[in-house]
């Protein structure tokens, strides 16, 4: 597996690949890899001739400095995991490579997406995501890029980025990979104690309960019950809401079949965890 640290190394290599018409798959990550990331990589390896993964902890997208400082880093382990699934290359830039002095920030109005759920609660987060993914797409120019539906709102933000700047890049959104307990895999789970991990598994139980209740009762009542379940367990809720899965427009009643999403953000042992369920 090749390891690139600078844009020059990367560009030199990728220009050869592009000339040969090789199909290039790309998986952007912040490292501390787990099975959720690896699932995206495997999919890319299956569907492309060459797969490149980026590892970069993007300070710009952290609205909370502590969260950035505490973000887990395990580069050697990450490299081994990527080798084991036949990933072809990893791009690990530093800050100067990612954001050179003269870099130009892009602006993109993502409208509603900045006004709901993660938008207002994490000011600057999606702008940071847009800056880094724009630069990575621009450096790498993949045929296909892979993202996880665990970060559902982020998927819609990336779709807006593609529509504005990168029409030729095909996006693939992959289902959330969970542990046996139902907990969505996340690099942040590493910061939980064994008790915290058991508590965190409750998140998906509440989401599936709400989904199952949706057949019988109205959204408002199902969410109320879901909130009650979290409160009973002393889990701090930041939001537990439902919306139209295509637009993330919140509503009062369930939307037509197959369009509902319930999104949740909670704190467990001071760690912010998000998850969602579409039905
Ligand atoms: P991150 O390193 O957290 O920025 O995540 C990199 C990519 O992996 C993003 O597209 C995430 O949505 C995706 N991802 C993270 N966790 C999971 C998971 N449990 N299942 C599927 N995709 C995931």
CSV table of C-alpha atoms and ligand atoms in Angstrom, one decimal:
chain,number,residue,atom,x,y,z
A,1,UNK,CA,0.0,0.0,0.0
A,2,UNK,CA,1.3,3.4,-1.0
A,3,UNK,CA,1.5,6.2,1.6
A,4,UNK,CA,1.3,9.8,0.4
A,5,UNK,CA,1.9,12.8,2.7
A,6,UNK,CA,2.1,15.7,0.2
A,7,UNK,CA,-0.1,16.9,-2.6
A,8,UNK,CA,2.9,16.8,-5.0
A,9,UNK,CA,3.5,13.0,-4.3
A,10,UNK,CA,-0.2,12.4,-4.7
A,11,UNK,CA,-0.7,14.4,-7.8
A,12,UNK,CA,2.4,12.8,-9.5
A,13,UNK,CA,0.9,9.4,-8.9
A,14,UNK,CA,-2.7,10.1,-9.6
A,15,UNK,CA,-2.0,11.8,-13.0
A,16,UNK,CA,-0.5,8.5,-14.2
A,17,UNK,CA,-3.6,6.6,-13.0
A,18,UNK,CA,-6.0,9.1,-14.7
A,19,UNK,CA,-4.2,8.7,-18.0
A,20,UNK,CA,-4.7,5.0,-17.9
A,21,UNK,CA,-8.4,5.4,-17.3
A,22,UNK,CA,-8.3,3.5,-14.0
A,23,UNK,CA,-11.4,3.8,-11.9
A,24,UNK,CA,-10.5,5.6,-8.7
A,25,UNK,CA,-12.5,5.2,-5.4
A,26,UNK,CA,-12.0,7.5,-2.5
A,27,UNK,CA,-12.9,7.2,1.2
A,28,UNK,CA,-12.3,10.3,3.3
A,29,UNK,CA,-11.8,9.7,7.1
A,30,UNK,CA,-10.4,11.2,10.2
A,31,UNK,CA,-8.6,8.0,11.2
A,32,UNK,CA,-9.0,5.9,14.4
A,33,UNK,CA,-10.5,3.4,11.9
A,34,UNK,CA,-13.1,0.9,12.9
A,35,UNK,CA,-15.4,-1.6,11.0
A,36,UNK,CA,-17.7,1.2,9.9
A,37,UNK,CA,-14.8,2.9,8.0
A,38,UNK,CA,-13.5,-0.5,6.7
A,39,UNK,CA,-16.9,-1.3,5.3
A,40,UNK,CA,-16.7,1.8,3.1
A,41,UNK,CA,-13.1,0.8,2.0
A,42,UNK,CA,-14.2,-2.7,1.2
A,43,UNK,CA,-17.0,-1.4,-1.0
A,44,UNK,CA,-14.6,0.9,-2.8
A,45,UNK,CA,-12.1,-1.9,-3.3
A,46,UNK,CA,-14.9,-4.0,-4.8
A,47,UNK,CA,-16.2,-1.4,-7.1
A,48,UNK,CA,-13.0,0.3,-8.3
A,49,UNK,CA,-9.6,-0.5,-9.8
A,50,UNK,CA,-7.8,1.7,-7.2
A,51,UNK,CA,-8.8,2.8,-3.7
A,52,UNK,CA,-7.4,5.7,-1.8
A,53,UNK,CA,-8.3,6.6,1.8
A,54,UNK,CA,-7.5,9.9,3.4
A,55,UNK,CA,-6.8,10.3,7.1
A,56,UNK,CA,-6.9,13.9,8.3
A,57,UNK,CA,-8.3,15.2,11.6
A,58,UNK,CA,-9.9,18.3,10.3
A,59,UNK,CA,-9.7,21.0,13.0
A,60,UNK,CA,-11.9,23.3,11.0
A,61,UNK,CA,-14.9,21.1,11.5
A,62,UNK,CA,-14.6,20.9,15.3
A,63,UNK,CA,-16.7,23.5,17.0
A,64,UNK,CA,-15.5,22.2,20.4
A,65,UNK,CA,-11.7,22.5,21.0
A,66,UNK,CA,-11.7,19.7,23.7
A,67,UNK,CA,-13.4,17.3,21.2
A,68,UNK,CA,-10.6,18.1,18.7
A,69,UNK,CA,-7.8,17.7,21.3
A,70,UNK,CA,-9.3,14.4,22.6
A,71,UNK,CA,-9.9,13.0,19.1
A,72,UNK,CA,-8.3,9.5,19.0
A,73,UNK,CA,-5.3,9.0,16.7
A,74,UNK,CA,-3.9,5.5,15.8
A,75,UNK,CA,-2.1,5.9,12.5
A,76,UNK,CA,0.0,2.7,12.6
A,77,UNK,CA,-3.0,0.6,13.4
A,78,UNK,CA,-5.0,2.4,10.7
A,79,UNK,CA,-2.4,1.6,8.1
A,80,UNK,CA,-2.4,-2.0,9.1
A,81,UNK,CA,-6.2,-2.2,8.9
A,82,UNK,CA,-6.2,-0.6,5.5
A,83,UNK,CA,-3.5,-3.0,4.2
A,84,UNK,CA,-5.6,-6.0,5.4
A,85,UNK,CA,-8.5,-5.1,3.1
A,86,UNK,CA,-6.3,-4.4,0.1
A,87,UNK,CA,-6.6,-0.7,0.1
A,88,UNK,CA,-4.1,0.7,-2.5
A,89,UNK,CA,-3.1,4.0,-1.0
A,90,UNK,CA,-3.5,6.3,2.0
A,91,UNK,CA,-3.2,10.1,1.9
A,92,UNK,CA,-2.1,11.5,5.3
A,93,UNK,CA,-1.5,15.2,4.9
A,94,UNK,CA,-0.5,17.6,7.7
A,95,UNK,CA,-2.2,20.9,8.2
A,96,UNK,CA,0.2,22.8,5.9
A,97,UNK,CA,-0.5,20.4,3.0
A,98,UNK,CA,-4.3,20.4,3.6
A,99,UNK,CA,-4.6,24.2,4.0
A,100,UNK,CA,-1.6,25.9,2.5
A,101,UNK,CA,-1.2,29.6,3.4
A,102,UNK,CA,-2.8,30.9,0.2
A,103,UNK,CA,-5.7,28.4,0.1
A,104,UNK,CA,-9.0,29.9,-0.9
A,105,UNK,CA,-12.1,29.0,1.2
A,106,UNK,CA,-15.1,28.0,-0.8
A,107,UNK,CA,-18.6,29.4,0.0
A,108,UNK,CA,-21.7,27.3,-0.5
A,109,UNK,CA,-25.1,28.1,0.8
A,110,UNK,CA,-26.5,24.8,2.1
A,111,UNK,CA,-29.7,26.5,3.2
A,112,UNK,CA,-32.0,24.4,5.5
A,113,UNK,CA,-29.1,22.0,6.2
A,114,UNK,CA,-27.4,24.6,8.3
A,115,UNK,CA,-30.6,25.5,10.2
A,116,UNK,CA,-31.6,22.1,11.5
A,117,UNK,CA,-30.1,19.4,13.8
A,118,UNK,CA,-26.3,19.5,13.7
A,119,UNK,CA,-26.3,22.9,11.9
A,120,UNK,CA,-27.1,25.3,14.7
A,121,UNK,CA,-25.7,23.1,17.4
A,122,UNK,CA,-22.3,22.8,15.8
A,123,UNK,CA,-21.7,26.3,14.4
A,124,UNK,CA,-19.1,26.2,11.6
A,125,UNK,CA,-19.1,22.3,11.5
A,126,UNK,CA,-20.5,21.9,8.1
A,127,UNK,CA,-18.4,24.8,6.7
A,128,UNK,CA,-15.3,22.9,8.0
A,129,UNK,CA,-16.6,19.7,6.4
A,130,UNK,CA,-17.2,21.5,3.1
A,131,UNK,CA,-13.7,23.0,3.1
A,132,UNK,CA,-11.9,19.8,3.7
A,133,UNK,CA,-14.0,17.6,1.3
A,134,UNK,CA,-13.7,20.3,-1.4
A,135,UNK,CA,-9.9,20.2,-1.1
A,136,UNK,CA,-9.7,16.4,-1.0
A,137,UNK,CA,-12.1,16.1,-4.0
A,138,UNK,CA,-10.0,18.7,-5.8
A,139,UNK,CA,-6.7,17.0,-5.0
A,140,UNK,CA,-7.9,13.4,-5.7
A,141,UNK,CA,-10.7,13.8,-8.3
A,142,UNK,CA,-12.1,10.4,-7.7
A,143,UNK,CA,-14.7,8.7,-9.9
A,144,UNK,CA,-16.6,7.6,-6.8
A,145,UNK,CA,-16.5,8.7,-3.2
A,146,UNK,CA,-17.9,6.8,-0.2
A,147,UNK,CA,-19.6,8.2,2.9
A,148,UNK,CA,-21.5,6.7,5.8
A,149,UNK,CA,-25.2,7.2,6.5
A,150,UNK,CA,-24.4,7.3,10.2
A,151,UNK,CA,-23.6,11.0,9.5
A,152,UNK,CA,-26.8,11.4,7.6
A,153,UNK,CA,-26.9,15.2,7.5
A,154,UNK,CA,-23.3,15.2,6.4
A,155,UNK,CA,-24.3,13.0,3.4
A,156,UNK,CA,-26.8,15.7,2.3
A,157,UNK,CA,-24.2,18.4,2.7
A,158,UNK,CA,-21.8,16.4,0.5
A,159,UNK,CA,-24.5,16.0,-2.1
A,160,UNK,CA,-24.9,19.8,-2.2
A,161,UNK,CA,-21.1,20.1,-2.6
A,162,UNK,CA,-21.1,17.6,-5.4
A,163,UNK,CA,-24.0,19.4,-7.2
A,164,UNK,CA,-22.3,22.7,-7.0
A,165,UNK,CA,-18.6,21.8,-7.8
A,166,UNK,CA,-18.1,18.2,-8.7
A,167,UNK,CA,-20.8,16.9,-10.9
A,168,UNK,CA,-18.8,14.1,-12.3
A,169,UNK,CA,-18.0,12.5,-8.9
A,170,UNK,CA,-20.4,9.7,-8.1
A,171,UNK,CA,-21.4,9.5,-4.4
A,172,UNK,CA,-22.2,6.3,-2.6
A,173,UNK,CA,-23.8,6.4,0.9
A,174,UNK,CA,-23.3,3.2,2.9
A,175,UNK,CA,-25.5,1.9,5.7
A,176,UNK,CA,-24.4,2.3,9.3
A,177,UNK,CA,-22.3,-0.5,10.7
A,178,UNK,CA,-23.2,-1.4,14.2
A,179,UNK,CA,-21.8,-3.6,17.0
A,180,UNK,CA,-23.8,-6.6,18.0
A,181,UNK,CA,-25.5,-4.5,20.7
A,182,UNK,CA,-26.8,-2.1,18.0
A,183,UNK,CA,-24.4,0.7,18.9
A,184,UNK,CA,-23.3,2.6,15.7
A,185,UNK,CA,-19.6,2.3,15.4
A,186,UNK,CA,-17.7,5.5,15.9
A,187,UNK,CA,-14.2,6.6,16.7
A,188,UNK,CA,-15.7,8.4,19.7
A,189,UNK,CA,-16.8,5.1,21.2
A,190,UNK,CA,-13.2,4.6,22.2
A,191,UNK,CA,-13.7,7.3,24.9
A,192,UNK,CA,-16.5,5.3,26.6
A,193,UNK,CA,-16.0,3.0,29.6
A,194,UNK,CA,-17.5,-0.5,29.5
A,195,UNK,CA,-20.5,0.9,31.4
A,196,UNK,CA,-20.7,3.8,28.9
A,197,UNK,CA,-20.7,1.3,26.0
A,198,UNK,CA,-23.6,-0.6,27.5
A,199,UNK,CA,-25.5,2.7,28.0
A,200,UNK,CA,-24.7,3.8,24.5
A,201,UNK,CA,-26.3,0.6,23.0
A,202,UNK,CA,-29.6,2.0,24.4
A,203,UNK,CA,-29.6,4.7,21.6
A,204,UNK,CA,-30.4,2.3,18.9
A,205,UNK,CA,-33.0,0.5,21.0
A,206,UNK,CA,-34.8,3.8,21.5
A,207,UNK,CA,-34.6,4.5,17.7
A,208,UNK,CA,-36.0,1.1,16.8
A,209,UNK,CA,-38.7,1.4,19.4
A,210,UNK,CA,-39.8,4.7,17.8
A,211,UNK,CA,-39.7,3.2,14.4
A,212,UNK,CA,-41.9,0.2,15.5
A,213,UNK,CA,-44.3,2.6,17.3
A,214,UNK,CA,-44.7,4.6,14.1
A,215,UNK,CA,-47.0,2.0,12.7
A,216,UNK,CA,-49.5,2.5,15.6
A,217,UNK,CA,-49.1,6.1,17.0
A,218,UNK,CA,-48.3,9.6,15.8
A,219,UNK,CA,-44.7,11.0,15.6
A,220,UNK,CA,-45.2,13.4,18.5
A,221,UNK,CA,-46.2,10.6,20.9
A,222,UNK,CA,-43.6,8.2,19.7
A,223,UNK,CA,-40.8,10.8,20.3
A,224,UNK,CA,-42.3,11.7,23.7
A,225,UNK,CA,-42.0,8.1,24.7
A,226,UNK,CA,-38.5,7.9,23.3
A,227,UNK,CA,-37.4,10.9,25.3
A,228,UNK,CA,-39.0,9.4,28.4
A,229,UNK,CA,-36.9,6.2,27.9
A,230,UNK,CA,-33.6,8.3,27.7
A,231,UNK,CA,-34.6,10.3,30.7
A,232,UNK,CA,-35.3,7.2,32.7
A,233,UNK,CA,-31.7,6.1,32.0
A,234,UNK,CA,-30.3,9.5,32.9
A,235,UNK,CA,-29.0,10.0,29.4
A,236,UNK,CA,-28.7,13.6,28.4
A,237,UNK,CA,-30.6,14.3,25.1
A,238,UNK,CA,-29.4,17.1,22.8
A,239,UNK,CA,-32.1,16.3,20.2
A,240,UNK,CA,-34.4,13.5,19.4
A,241,UNK,CA,-36.6,14.6,16.5
A,242,UNK,CA,-38.0,13.3,13.3
A,243,UNK,CA,-37.9,14.8,9.8
A,244,UNK,CA,-38.4,14.1,6.1
A,245,UNK,CA,-35.5,11.9,5.2
A,246,UNK,CA,-35.0,13.6,1.8
A,247,UNK,CA,-34.9,17.2,3.0
A,248,UNK,CA,-34.5,17.0,6.8
A,249,UNK,CA,-37.5,19.2,7.0
A,250,UNK,CA,-39.0,18.7,10.5
A,251,UNK,CA,-42.7,18.0,10.6
A,252,UNK,CA,-45.6,17.3,13.0
A,253,UNK,CA,-46.9,14.0,11.6
A,254,UNK,CA,-45.1,11.1,10.0
A,255,UNK,CA,-44.3,11.7,6.4
A,256,UNK,CA,-45.4,9.3,3.6
A,257,UNK,CA,-44.0,5.7,3.9
A,258,UNK,CA,-40.2,5.4,3.4
A,259,UNK,CA,-39.5,9.1,4.0
A,260,UNK,CA,-39.2,9.4,7.7
A,261,UNK,CA,-35.9,9.8,9.7
A,262,UNK,CA,-35.5,10.0,13.4
A,263,UNK,CA,-32.2,11.7,14.4
A,264,UNK,CA,-30.7,11.7,17.8
A,265,UNK,CA,-27.7,13.3,19.6
A,266,UNK,CA,-27.0,12.4,23.2
A,267,UNK,CA,-24.2,12.7,25.7
A,268,UNK,CA,-22.8,9.7,27.4
A,269,UNK,CA,-19.9,10.1,29.8
A,270,UNK,CA,-19.4,13.5,28.2
A,271,UNK,CA,-19.0,12.0,24.8
A,272,UNK,CA,-21.4,13.3,22.1
A,273,UNK,CA,-22.9,10.5,20.1
A,274,UNK,CA,-25.2,10.8,17.1
A,275,UNK,CA,-27.3,8.2,15.3
A,276,UNK,CA,-30.4,7.9,13.1
A,277,UNK,CA,-32.9,5.5,11.6
A,278,UNK,CA,-34.7,5.8,8.3
A,279,UNK,CA,-38.1,4.2,7.7
B,1,LIG,P1,-15.0,10.0,10.2
B,1,LIG,O1,-13.7,9.4,10.3
B,1,LIG,O2,-15.8,9.9,11.5
B,1,LIG,O3,-15.0,11.4,9.6
B,1,LIG,O4,-15.8,9.1,9.2
B,1,LIG,C1,-15.4,8.8,7.9
B,1,LIG,C2,-16.5,8.2,7.1
B,1,LIG,O5,-16.9,7.0,7.7
B,1,LIG,C3,-17.8,9.1,7.1
B,1,LIG,O6,-18.3,9.0,5.8
B,1,LIG,C4,-18.6,8.4,8.1
B,1,LIG,O7,-20.0,8.7,7.9
B,1,LIG,C5,-18.3,7.0,7.9
B,1,LIG,N1,-18.6,6.2,9.1
B,1,LIG,C6,-18.3,6.5,10.4
B,1,LIG,N2,-18.8,5.6,11.2
B,1,LIG,C7,-19.6,4.7,10.4
B,1,LIG,C8,-20.4,3.6,10.7
B,1,LIG,N3,-20.6,3.1,11.9
B,1,LIG,N4,-21.0,3.0,9.6
B,1,LIG,C9,-20.8,3.4,8.4
B,1,LIG,N5,-20.0,4.5,8.1
B,1,LIG,C10,-19.4,5.1,9.1
